[in-house]
XYZ file of C-alpha atoms in Angstrom:
556
model
C -35.500 -3.941 4.772
C -34.446 -0.316 6.235
C -32.073 1.732 4.385
C -28.526 2.441 5.407
C -28.963 5.796 6.694
C -31.944 3.946 9.053
C -29.915 1.569 10.139
C -27.085 3.957 11.153
C -29.218 6.374 12.938
C -30.574 3.476 15.028
C -27.735 2.117 16.204
C -26.390 2.356 19.807
C -22.665 3.691 19.839
C -20.428 3.217 22.415
C -18.546 6.280 23.849
C -15.333 6.585 21.386
C -13.360 6.263 24.902
C -14.908 2.728 25.396
C -13.978 1.661 21.812
C -10.614 2.925 22.302
C -10.230 1.473 25.415
C -10.861 -2.128 24.136
C -7.298 -1.720 22.293
C -5.500 -0.507 24.955
C -5.850 3.054 24.072
C -6.200 5.377 27.023
C -8.605 8.407 27.011
C -5.421 10.760 26.963
C -4.720 9.428 23.611
C -7.755 10.464 22.118
C -8.507 14.140 20.824
C -12.187 14.145 21.272
C -14.347 15.288 18.262
C -17.873 14.761 20.132
C -18.615 11.200 21.732
C -18.102 9.373 18.504
C -15.068 10.140 16.847
C -11.894 10.778 17.755
C -8.200 11.640 16.672
C -5.062 9.512 18.008
C -2.730 12.055 19.375
C 1.088 11.537 18.022
C 2.056 10.604 21.492
C 0.184 7.465 21.040
C 1.408 6.944 17.550
C 5.370 7.009 18.632
C 4.604 4.885 21.927
C 3.555 2.239 19.814
C 5.936 2.049 17.199
C 7.775 -0.510 18.531
C 5.168 -2.998 19.099
C 5.215 -5.846 17.090
C 3.011 -5.751 13.634
C -0.047 -7.979 13.557
C -1.776 -9.514 10.159
C -2.520 -7.172 7.340
C -5.383 -8.060 4.872
C -6.232 -6.042 1.907
C -9.709 -6.486 0.744
C -9.995 -4.901 -3.089
C -12.444 -6.399 -5.557
C -13.409 -7.402 -9.560
C -14.197 -4.322 -11.723
C -17.647 -2.901 -10.433
C -20.790 -1.391 -11.794
C -21.504 2.316 -11.893
C -23.323 1.906 -8.863
C -20.305 0.491 -6.854
C -20.654 -3.597 -5.292
C -19.845 -3.073 -1.627
C -15.853 -3.529 -0.946
C -16.121 -1.647 1.667
C -19.458 -3.428 3.061
C -17.193 -6.344 2.824
C -14.531 -4.723 4.869
C -16.681 -4.150 7.424
C -18.616 -7.206 7.822
C -15.506 -9.132 7.986
C -14.238 -7.250 10.847
C -17.080 -7.627 12.535
C -16.764 -11.192 11.851
C -13.220 -11.164 13.252
C -14.882 -9.311 16.732
C -17.600 -12.316 16.441
C -14.793 -15.033 16.775
C -12.849 -13.302 19.675
C -9.839 -11.807 17.199
C -8.471 -8.381 18.117
C -9.200 -6.738 14.750
C -9.273 -3.114 13.564
C -10.348 -1.620 10.461
C -8.131 0.608 8.710
C -10.490 2.509 5.844
C -10.523 5.902 3.533
C -12.580 8.581 4.137
C -15.306 9.312 1.726
C -14.949 12.220 -0.477
C -18.116 14.987 -1.078
C -18.047 14.421 -4.753
C -19.291 10.892 -5.177
C -21.569 11.271 -1.916
C -23.392 13.692 -3.986
C -23.040 12.361 -7.209
C -23.914 8.616 -8.250
C -22.225 6.476 -5.273
C -23.158 7.678 -2.390
C -21.097 7.670 0.698
C -18.534 5.236 1.701
C -19.707 4.195 4.993
C -20.556 0.797 4.100
C -23.879 -0.734 3.928
C -26.901 -2.581 5.639
C -25.405 -4.326 8.822
C -22.058 -3.733 7.877
C -21.654 0.164 8.434
C -18.917 2.164 10.331
C -20.711 4.960 12.427
C -21.821 8.032 12.642
C -22.234 7.447 9.310
C -23.734 11.039 8.488
C -20.495 12.622 10.062
C -18.211 10.203 8.391
C -20.185 10.703 4.659
C -20.122 14.572 5.033
C -17.456 16.905 6.910
C -16.030 14.281 9.506
C -12.725 16.010 11.292
C -12.314 18.363 8.298
C -9.864 16.565 7.143
C -10.592 17.261 3.661
C -10.984 20.855 4.267
C -7.633 21.415 5.241
C -6.223 19.690 1.907
C -8.291 21.807 -0.089
C -7.131 24.719 2.029
C -3.446 23.938 2.205
C -3.621 23.221 -1.968
C -5.561 26.466 -2.602
C -3.432 28.602 -0.507
C -0.085 27.148 -2.629
C -1.949 28.168 -5.510
C -2.340 31.420 -4.352
C 0.998 31.862 -3.077
C 2.186 30.865 -6.295
C -0.022 33.613 -8.513
C 0.938 35.848 -5.616
C 4.796 35.608 -6.404
C 3.932 35.827 -10.005
C 2.086 39.287 -9.702
C 4.507 40.694 -7.049
C 7.593 40.629 -9.646
C 8.571 36.685 -10.313
C 11.685 36.515 -9.055
C 12.059 32.760 -9.781
C 11.367 33.505 -13.147
C 8.354 30.930 -13.090
C 6.992 30.199 -17.378
C 3.282 30.952 -16.629
C 2.708 28.570 -19.777
C 4.192 25.692 -17.452
C 2.500 25.692 -14.198
C 1.110 22.675 -13.379
C -0.386 23.015 -9.774
C -4.306 23.208 -9.698
C -6.561 24.441 -7.391
C -9.083 22.047 -5.992
C -12.409 21.612 -4.122
C -14.237 18.078 -3.298
C -17.039 18.342 -5.172
C -17.777 17.495 -8.581
C -18.067 20.565 -10.865
C -16.978 19.879 -14.593
C -17.421 23.708 -15.448
C -14.111 23.988 -13.059
C -11.946 21.753 -15.256
C -10.785 24.913 -17.433
C -10.915 28.408 -15.643
C -9.167 31.482 -16.717
C -8.047 33.523 -13.584
C -6.948 37.107 -13.299
C -9.120 38.801 -15.564
C -9.869 42.343 -14.680
C -7.909 45.392 -14.038
C -3.623 44.955 -13.523
C -3.886 44.378 -9.710
C -6.339 41.229 -10.326
C -3.450 39.170 -11.115
C -1.841 37.558 -14.620
C -4.131 36.187 -16.490
C -3.691 32.407 -17.531
C -5.123 29.529 -18.167
C -6.110 27.262 -14.721
C -7.382 23.740 -13.634
C -9.300 22.287 -10.801
C -8.976 18.939 -9.752
C -11.117 16.983 -7.012
C -9.281 17.403 -3.373
C -9.126 13.866 -3.387
C -6.777 13.428 -6.893
C -4.779 15.917 -5.591
C -0.950 15.743 -4.385
C -1.700 16.942 -0.911
C -4.048 14.349 -0.648
C -1.610 11.740 -1.381
C 1.583 13.141 0.255
C -0.841 13.355 3.706
C -1.701 9.745 3.260
C 2.133 8.489 2.766
C 3.853 10.755 5.209
C 5.027 8.706 8.032
C 5.222 12.102 11.042
C 5.020 16.196 10.583
C 8.972 16.033 9.417
C 8.396 13.687 6.874
C 5.303 15.909 5.648
C 7.365 18.853 5.511
C 9.733 17.494 3.808
C 7.312 16.350 0.917
C 5.361 19.645 0.643
C 8.712 20.980 -0.064
C 9.219 18.869 -2.951
C 5.763 19.317 -4.309
C 6.644 20.821 -8.389
C 4.475 23.660 -8.943
C 5.832 25.393 -12.523
C 9.120 25.530 -14.565
C 11.013 28.189 -15.194
C 11.912 29.886 -18.421
C 14.992 27.543 -19.127
C 12.612 24.230 -17.941
C 13.799 24.178 -14.252
C 11.404 22.846 -11.866
C 9.735 25.496 -8.827
C 8.902 24.039 -5.707
C 6.967 24.943 -2.787
C 9.844 25.086 -1.142
C 11.081 27.826 -2.985
C 8.118 29.922 -2.792
C 8.367 29.503 1.285
C 4.878 27.470 1.576
C 5.586 25.013 3.447
C 5.294 26.161 7.277
C 1.908 27.615 6.980
C 0.735 24.621 4.359
C 2.043 22.336 7.259
C 0.192 24.321 10.080
C -3.682 24.043 7.881
C -2.125 20.090 8.039
C -1.275 19.702 11.516
C -4.420 18.129 13.031
C -5.427 16.604 9.508
C -2.181 14.446 9.799
C -3.531 12.531 12.637
C -5.738 9.256 12.335
C -9.468 9.020 13.248
C -11.140 6.482 15.223
C -14.818 5.447 15.125
C -16.721 2.438 15.322
C -18.543 -0.090 13.670
C -22.418 -1.025 14.273
C -21.087 -4.234 16.216
C -18.506 -1.788 18.028
C -14.835 -2.638 15.895
C -12.655 0.020 16.019
C -11.920 1.519 12.483
C -9.029 3.906 11.906
C -10.296 6.155 8.711
C -7.932 8.218 7.169
C -7.184 9.765 4.220
C -9.131 9.452 0.829
C -7.227 9.216 -2.521
C -9.381 7.870 -5.509
C -7.936 4.814 -7.062
C -8.951 5.481 -10.562
C -7.193 8.970 -10.317
C -5.182 8.576 -7.381
C -3.423 5.698 -5.572
C -6.594 4.723 -4.387
C -5.546 3.627 -0.223
C -6.044 5.072 3.365
C -2.968 6.573 5.073
C 0.432 4.893 5.954
C -0.139 6.647 9.170
C -3.207 4.805 9.800
C -2.521 1.707 8.774
C 1.077 1.273 10.313
C -0.709 2.635 13.498
C -3.535 -0.066 13.312
C -1.046 -2.943 13.218
C 0.659 -1.748 16.051
C -2.661 -1.783 17.986
C -4.458 -4.991 16.719
C -3.547 -8.769 15.484
C -5.515 -8.232 12.645
C -6.051 -4.908 10.188
C -8.592 -5.428 7.557
C -7.671 -2.311 4.709
C -9.159 -1.766 1.949
C -7.982 -0.003 -1.845
C -10.252 1.466 -4.249
C -12.002 0.253 -7.187
C -11.065 -3.163 -8.923
C -7.698 -4.972 -7.985
C -6.092 -3.425 -11.606
C -6.359 -0.231 -9.714
C -6.420 -0.111 -5.814
C -4.833 -3.363 -5.586
C -1.665 -2.662 -8.096
C -0.927 0.575 -6.347
C -1.411 -0.437 -3.070
C 1.173 -3.021 -3.873
C 3.326 -0.770 -5.886
C 3.013 2.564 -4.048
C 2.026 1.941 -0.582
C 3.391 -1.001 0.143
C 6.484 -0.329 -1.209
C 7.273 3.164 0.111
C 5.841 2.069 3.141
C 7.612 -1.016 3.822
C 4.436 -2.904 4.297
C 3.569 -6.753 3.834
C 0.063 -7.710 3.309
C -0.398 -11.489 4.858
C -3.774 -12.243 2.230
C -6.014 -10.144 -0.049
C -9.637 -10.740 -0.271
C -10.988 -10.694 -3.307
C -14.878 -9.230 -3.261
C -16.595 -10.507 -6.536
C -20.823 -10.168 -6.917
C -22.824 -11.941 -9.175
C -24.462 -8.180 -10.486
C -20.994 -6.943 -11.257
C -19.971 -10.058 -13.224
C -23.132 -10.581 -15.386
C -22.489 -6.765 -15.941
C -18.818 -7.579 -17.170
C -20.519 -10.744 -19.617
C -22.882 -7.375 -20.983
C -25.915 -6.858 -18.890
C -27.316 -3.532 -18.821
C -27.734 -2.166 -15.348
C -31.034 -2.175 -15.623
C -31.329 -5.847 -15.643
C -28.899 -7.104 -13.180
C -31.488 -8.440 -10.652
C -32.442 -11.283 -13.212
C -30.981 -14.381 -13.264
C -28.896 -14.911 -16.174
C -25.748 -17.619 -16.123
C -24.642 -17.384 -19.504
C -24.003 -13.742 -18.754
C -22.321 -14.931 -15.488
C -20.439 -17.477 -17.716
C -19.423 -14.860 -19.913
C -18.175 -11.956 -17.492
C -16.681 -14.748 -15.177
C -13.623 -14.196 -16.986
C -12.836 -10.576 -15.187
C -12.757 -12.843 -11.945
C -10.250 -14.753 -13.619
C -7.646 -12.348 -14.618
C -7.794 -10.571 -11.416
C -6.990 -13.936 -9.407
C -4.405 -13.956 -12.186
C -2.724 -10.611 -11.369
C -3.167 -10.945 -7.185
C -1.010 -14.189 -8.020
C 1.732 -12.444 -9.761
C 1.994 -10.387 -6.084
C 2.573 -13.832 -4.538
C -0.189 -13.013 -1.294
C -2.594 -15.607 -0.733
C -5.799 -15.080 -2.120
C -9.660 -15.668 -0.481
C -12.480 -14.705 -3.080
C -15.716 -13.864 -1.549
C -19.216 -13.001 -3.207
C -20.878 -10.133 -1.604
C -24.168 -11.478 -1.739
C -27.848 -9.593 -3.020
C -31.239 -10.631 -2.550
C -31.803 -11.026 -6.540
C -28.831 -13.719 -6.309
C -29.545 -17.148 -7.096
C -28.262 -20.102 -5.361
C -27.396 -21.520 -9.239
C -25.479 -18.418 -9.476
C -23.695 -18.965 -6.736
C -22.743 -22.472 -7.326
C -21.353 -21.760 -10.977
C -18.889 -19.019 -9.357
C -18.123 -21.470 -6.490
C -17.176 -24.253 -8.981
C -14.829 -21.879 -11.006
C -13.013 -20.479 -7.692
C -12.494 -24.352 -7.190
C -10.868 -24.926 -10.517
C -8.553 -21.961 -10.185
C -7.450 -22.730 -6.695
C -8.803 -20.308 -4.777
C -10.522 -20.414 -1.122
C -13.932 -19.166 -1.496
C -16.496 -17.750 0.640
C -20.239 -16.207 0.511
C -20.567 -12.823 2.102
C -24.006 -12.429 3.732
C -22.647 -9.187 5.699
C -24.982 -6.746 4.195
C -27.778 -8.187 5.779
C -26.495 -10.140 8.550
C -23.732 -7.910 9.729
C -20.834 -9.797 11.381
C -22.664 -13.368 11.681
C -22.788 -13.329 7.972
C -19.003 -13.129 7.526
C -17.933 -15.793 9.607
C -17.867 -18.378 6.886
C -15.433 -15.297 5.023
C -13.635 -14.990 8.441
C -12.775 -18.492 9.458
C -11.515 -19.019 5.401
C -9.141 -16.001 5.831
C -7.777 -16.708 8.727
C -6.962 -20.466 7.741
C -5.468 -19.155 4.344
C -3.125 -16.850 6.859
C -2.206 -19.861 8.714
C -1.720 -22.213 5.538
C -0.138 -20.150 2.990
C 2.630 -17.617 4.440
C 2.790 -14.485 2.147
C 5.699 -13.964 -0.148
C 4.806 -10.268 -1.478
C 6.608 -8.461 -3.789
C 6.153 -5.546 -5.996
C 5.540 -6.363 -9.616
C 8.800 -4.387 -11.051
C 11.507 -2.786 -9.477
C 12.608 0.625 -8.512
C 15.111 0.631 -11.039
C 13.140 0.202 -14.276
C 12.600 2.872 -16.692
C 9.489 4.960 -16.752
C 8.008 3.393 -19.627
C 9.184 -0.025 -18.749
C 6.653 0.129 -15.268
C 3.826 1.696 -17.531
C 4.314 -1.212 -20.052
C 4.545 -4.011 -17.362
C 1.672 -2.620 -15.853
C -0.477 -2.160 -18.889
C 0.296 -5.957 -20.641
C 0.720 -7.720 -16.893
C -2.367 -6.269 -15.106
C -4.636 -4.595 -17.432
C -3.682 -7.168 -20.575
C -3.127 -4.833 -23.189
C -0.719 -5.670 -25.894
C 1.166 -2.411 -25.539
C 1.437 1.195 -24.874
C 0.640 4.430 -27.297
C 2.066 7.780 -26.147
C 0.782 11.697 -27.605
C 3.967 13.334 -28.305
C 3.524 15.593 -25.244
C 3.755 12.570 -22.908
C 6.869 11.064 -24.507
C 8.621 14.398 -23.921
C 7.368 14.538 -20.532
C 8.838 11.079 -19.561
C 12.045 12.033 -20.802
C 12.045 15.268 -19.398
C 11.405 13.475 -15.980
C 13.785 10.889 -16.478
C 16.338 13.535 -17.085
C 15.597 15.537 -13.808
C 16.068 12.349 -11.637
C 12.397 11.037 -11.591
C 13.161 7.615 -13.118
C 13.001 5.380 -9.956
C 9.822 6.170 -8.990
C 6.528 4.166 -9.360
C 3.895 4.645 -11.925
C 0.171 5.625 -10.580
C -1.990 5.391 -13.967
C -4.892 7.019 -14.142
C -7.136 4.570 -15.692
C -11.213 4.507 -15.859
C -12.502 1.665 -12.993
C -15.024 0.148 -14.921
C -12.705 -1.938 -17.389
C -9.300 -3.533 -17.374
C -8.806 -1.324 -20.183
C -8.585 2.573 -20.731
C -12.046 2.305 -22.445
C -14.902 1.918 -20.147
C -16.863 -0.058 -22.716
C -14.122 -2.682 -22.983
C -15.950 -5.138 -20.332
C -15.064 -8.762 -19.028
C -11.729 -9.534 -20.159
C -10.692 -7.697 -23.190
C -7.716 -8.433 -25.569
C -5.837 -6.637 -28.624
C -6.322 -3.097 -27.588
C -3.301 -0.630 -26.570
C -3.557 1.705 -23.444
C -3.394 5.743 -24.584
C -1.399 7.573 -22.588
C -2.200 11.095 -23.398
C 0.163 13.329 -20.763
C 2.314 12.362 -17.435
C 3.236 14.590 -14.660
C 5.429 13.896 -11.314
C 4.163 14.206 -7.969
C 7.247 14.390 -6.731
C 6.356 15.078 -3.228
C 4.134 12.061 -3.036
C 6.865 10.268 -4.457
C 5.354 8.420 -7.700
C 4.436 9.603 -11.481
C 1.024 9.910 -12.530
C 0.307 8.599 -16.049
C -3.430 9.947 -17.592
C -5.146 6.909 -19.856
C -8.023 7.055 -21.775
C -10.552 9.906 -21.201
C -10.340 9.933 -17.428
C -10.859 13.101 -15.629
C -8.718 14.487 -12.607
C -12.319 16.693 -11.593
C -15.431 14.512 -12.227
C -18.843 15.836 -13.087
C -22.168 14.998 -11.716
C -24.812 12.751 -13.558
C -28.031 13.870 -14.816
C -29.820 12.822 -12.078
C -27.233 13.207 -8.577
C -27.820 11.986 -5.297
C -27.877 15.510 -4.069
C -31.713 15.366 -5.285
C -32.609 12.987 -2.579
C -30.881 14.402 0.271
C -32.579 16.506 2.875
C -32.647 17.531 6.619
C -35.462 17.996 8.436
C -36.152 20.817 11.458
C -34.740 18.496 14.027
C -31.600 18.063 12.185
C -32.029 14.743 10.741
C -30.510 14.038 7.271
C -31.898 11.763 5.187
C -31.439 10.510 1.726
C -27.575 9.625 2.543
C -27.000 6.559 1.425
């Protein structure tokens, strides 16, 4: 079997103008970045705003193994299958971060014969959106420190600065740093921090903003610090908004590329779901819904993170109503949740499968709470066995869920026909009655408790004194109606990555809380989750290279 990058490099791509034309998008509505990728113009988004919406399909998953189990691959293959069935379908996906690309997971362009291309461009610098976000974030940090250096007219308490610098790379050495060392002219000495770009509020704002006016309003609301008397200081007060918006002007426009089978893919934004809200941009999703009859989108990591945030943050904020959910599972991930080490996942083990299938059961129960019809699919691996498939198929039948096997990694769209037909039938026969899990006016602590107990299965929630104090402060400042974005490990339903399967009898530990006022949610940090990941002992970067002719190898 060829590697993912070999398959992608051998693909015969269509000029992006031809891909766009299949959806009625004129060449004048494209801003080309070479022959195979383009940004969609503001004019197109405005012109299509009054079109009727297509059907929205969310692809989510059970808790994965550390290597990931193919949720993006399934999304892409499903879209290709819709195309083979003659359906007008668009993908709406997130952009990959360089952190996992050079870390453990690799890129996020799909796999096998279910990929979006150009794969190397997407996984590396793409159209520069992440660089723009990083620059805007760090401009605000520079203006903040400069304001303090130039006299601190806003009376910022340097012990209460909450804005962090960022870069789109896993670099644990930057989590906690000291800035301003040197002479008096080099700034005020203080502790500072870095987060990865995909965990920043700027990323969340870009993904939730409807247009430039909304973007600037959100940027102005960012809280960067507090004064000596405890009042918030915003980016608007630092006069940073205009320059930040200028840096983000082009990044606000969604990107169009294609799958290996020439299905259109709008790829835009990329917040992580374990430390951010895990969805592509509202602009991309809404534009896709105005252009296509069916839109397939995904949310990061398992449904306890990505789907919950998609429903309770993105859909709530954007007024979206998903029509169906595809829940991706793999034999490997279920055996992993049944206690099998990563190194032994290829061996048949129905006992471990029976033990780990409780993880799938919990995710099915969780998704039912949002009143959206579910289709369970197994992303097939070559090491799977028929007896393992039969066990999972019968389990889904007992739970009243539609089930389909997906072979899109091996066969592309042809391997997703069964899944596509099940999804289409589900949309026709089971109308969605979507509703978020909790109301806006529920207090912040009750929102956290609701997610922890109903979605994670916890007995309750504990808080550090600092987190308790911050929640009370945020409520007093008027942020109590915001949804919550819980940062939690992706490997477990609990906040402890070692508790696999369907853990019970545990408490979720909240260690810190802060508000992303511009994005419009309260971030809750649990367990040992880090907003700046680190590299593994043998990161993927070791295997990436480029030859004298410019051909990249080692990406996956």
